[in-house]
Amino acid sequence: MRFGEYIKNLRKSIGFNQADVAMKVGITTSYLSKIEKGSVSPPSEEKLLQLAAVLQDDPNNIIFKAGKIPPDIRELIFQEPGVYEYLHQKLKDKRKEESRE
């Protein structure tokens, strides 16, 4: 599911219209509409955090759905060498698999 669709579904599931959410997040209704349609890139991390609060979703989930790495995950990658090594190995495996196809 695209990020915009995800935001739209969350918004509708709690019964907010675009104007409600836009006002609470501090963006225009037309910008929110463009986000939901996928005609603009996801907003800044700051706005994503505000969207998460308004839409009652996990902030890390919204940031991830926007195609970004949540700060908690980034911090874990830097603090735990095993996490980086695991991800790096997965990437190497994926590239190796893709080169065989």
GROMACS .gro file of C-alpha atoms in nm:
model
  101
    1MET     CA    1   0.000   0.000   0.000
    2ARG     CA    2   0.129   0.343  -0.094
    3PHE     CA    3   0.201   0.593   0.182
    4GLY     CA    4  -0.080   0.827   0.076
    5GLU     CA    5  -0.335   0.547   0.078
    6TYR     CA    6  -0.215   0.443   0.421
    7ILE     CA    7  -0.265   0.797   0.556
    8LYS     CA    8  -0.607   0.824   0.394
    9ASN     CA    9  -0.718   0.491   0.544
   10LEU     CA   10  -0.598   0.593   0.891
   11ARG     CA   11  -0.774   0.928   0.862
   12LYS     CA   12  -1.101   0.771   0.755
   13SER     CA   13  -1.082   0.499   1.020
   14ILE     CA   14  -1.092   0.760   1.296
   15GLY     CA   15  -1.357   0.967   1.123
   16PHE     CA   16  -1.155   1.277   1.038
   17ASN     CA   17  -1.187   1.471   0.716
   18GLN     CA   18  -0.886   1.621   0.540
   19ALA     CA   19  -0.949   1.967   0.685
   20ASP     CA   20  -0.948   1.828   1.042
   21VAL     CA   21  -0.615   1.655   0.997
   22ALA     CA   22  -0.453   1.937   0.799
   23MET     CA   23  -0.543   2.194   1.063
   24LYS     CA   24  -0.411   1.979   1.350
   25VAL     CA   25  -0.086   1.904   1.166
   26GLY     CA   26  -0.035   2.259   1.043
   27ILE     CA   27  -0.051   2.193   0.671
   28THR     CA   28  -0.301   2.295   0.406
   29THR     CA   29  -0.588   2.072   0.307
   30SER     CA   30  -0.465   2.076  -0.052
   31TYR     CA   31  -0.120   1.954   0.059
   32LEU     CA   32  -0.277   1.669   0.257
   33SER     CA   33  -0.486   1.582  -0.048
   34LYS     CA   34  -0.171   1.568  -0.260
   35ILE     CA   35  -0.001   1.345   0.001
   36GLU     CA   36  -0.297   1.108  -0.002
   37LYS     CA   37  -0.302   1.098  -0.383
   38GLY     CA   38   0.071   1.036  -0.394
   39SER     CA   39   0.138   1.340  -0.611
   40VAL     CA   40   0.395   1.480  -0.366
   41SER     CA   41   0.667   1.317  -0.160
   42PRO     CA   42   0.594   1.241   0.204
   43PRO     CA   43   0.645   1.540   0.434
   44SER     CA   44   0.932   1.607   0.673
   45GLU     CA   45   0.992   1.385   0.973
   46GLU     CA   46   0.849   1.659   1.196
   47LYS     CA   47   0.519   1.658   1.003
   48LEU     CA   48   0.519   1.278   0.996
   49LEU     CA   49   0.539   1.276   1.376
   50GLN     CA   50   0.249   1.520   1.392
   51LEU     CA   51   0.049   1.306   1.151
   52ALA     CA   52   0.116   1.001   1.369
   53ALA     CA   53  -0.013   1.182   1.676
   54VAL     CA   54  -0.327   1.309   1.503
   55LEU     CA   55  -0.397   0.977   1.329
   56GLN     CA   56  -0.322   0.777   1.643
   57ASP     CA   57  -0.056   0.561   1.481
   58ASP     CA   58   0.291   0.455   1.591
   59PRO     CA   59   0.533   0.731   1.482
   60ASN     CA   60   0.794   0.478   1.370
   61ASN     CA   61   0.533   0.306   1.157
   62ILE     CA   62   0.434   0.626   0.976
   63ILE     CA   63   0.798   0.726   0.921
   64PHE     CA   64   0.874   0.380   0.781
   65LYS     CA   65   0.566   0.382   0.557
   66ALA     CA   66   0.691   0.717   0.423
   67GLY     CA   67   1.006   0.541   0.303
   68LYS     CA   68   1.231   0.678   0.575
   69ILE     CA   69   1.421   0.511   0.857
   70PRO     CA   70   1.272   0.592   1.198
   71PRO     CA   71   1.516   0.754   1.443
   72ASP     CA   72   1.485   0.464   1.690
   73ILE     CA   73   1.582   0.215   1.419
   74ARG     CA   74   1.868   0.438   1.296
   75GLU     CA   75   1.998   0.463   1.652
   76LEU     CA   76   1.980   0.086   1.695
   77ILE     CA   77   2.176   0.031   1.373
   78PHE     CA   78   2.453   0.261   1.498
   79GLN     CA   79   2.457   0.130   1.856
   80GLU     CA   80   2.437  -0.243   1.783
   81PRO     CA   81   2.705  -0.365   1.540
   82GLY     CA   82   2.522  -0.696   1.496
   83VAL     CA   83   2.218  -0.518   1.352
   84TYR     CA   84   2.425  -0.340   1.089
   85GLU     CA   85   2.614  -0.660   1.005
   86TYR     CA   86   2.287  -0.851   0.967
   87LEU     CA   87   2.138  -0.587   0.737
   88HIS     CA   88   2.457  -0.560   0.537
   89GLN     CA   89   2.465  -0.937   0.485
   90LYS     CA   90   2.099  -0.938   0.378
   91LEU     CA   91   2.176  -0.669   0.122
   92LYS     CA   92   2.473  -0.865  -0.014
   93ASP     CA   93   2.258  -1.180  -0.037
   94LYS     CA   94   1.985  -0.990  -0.219
   95ARG     CA   95   2.227  -0.841  -0.471
   96LYS     CA   96   2.384  -1.183  -0.529
   97GLU     CA   97   2.040  -1.335  -0.589
   98GLU     CA   98   1.941  -1.054  -0.826
   99SER     CA   99   2.260  -1.098  -1.030
  100ARG     CA  100   2.171  -1.466  -1.088
  101GLU     CA  101   1.829  -1.381  -1.228
   0.00000   0.00000   0.00000
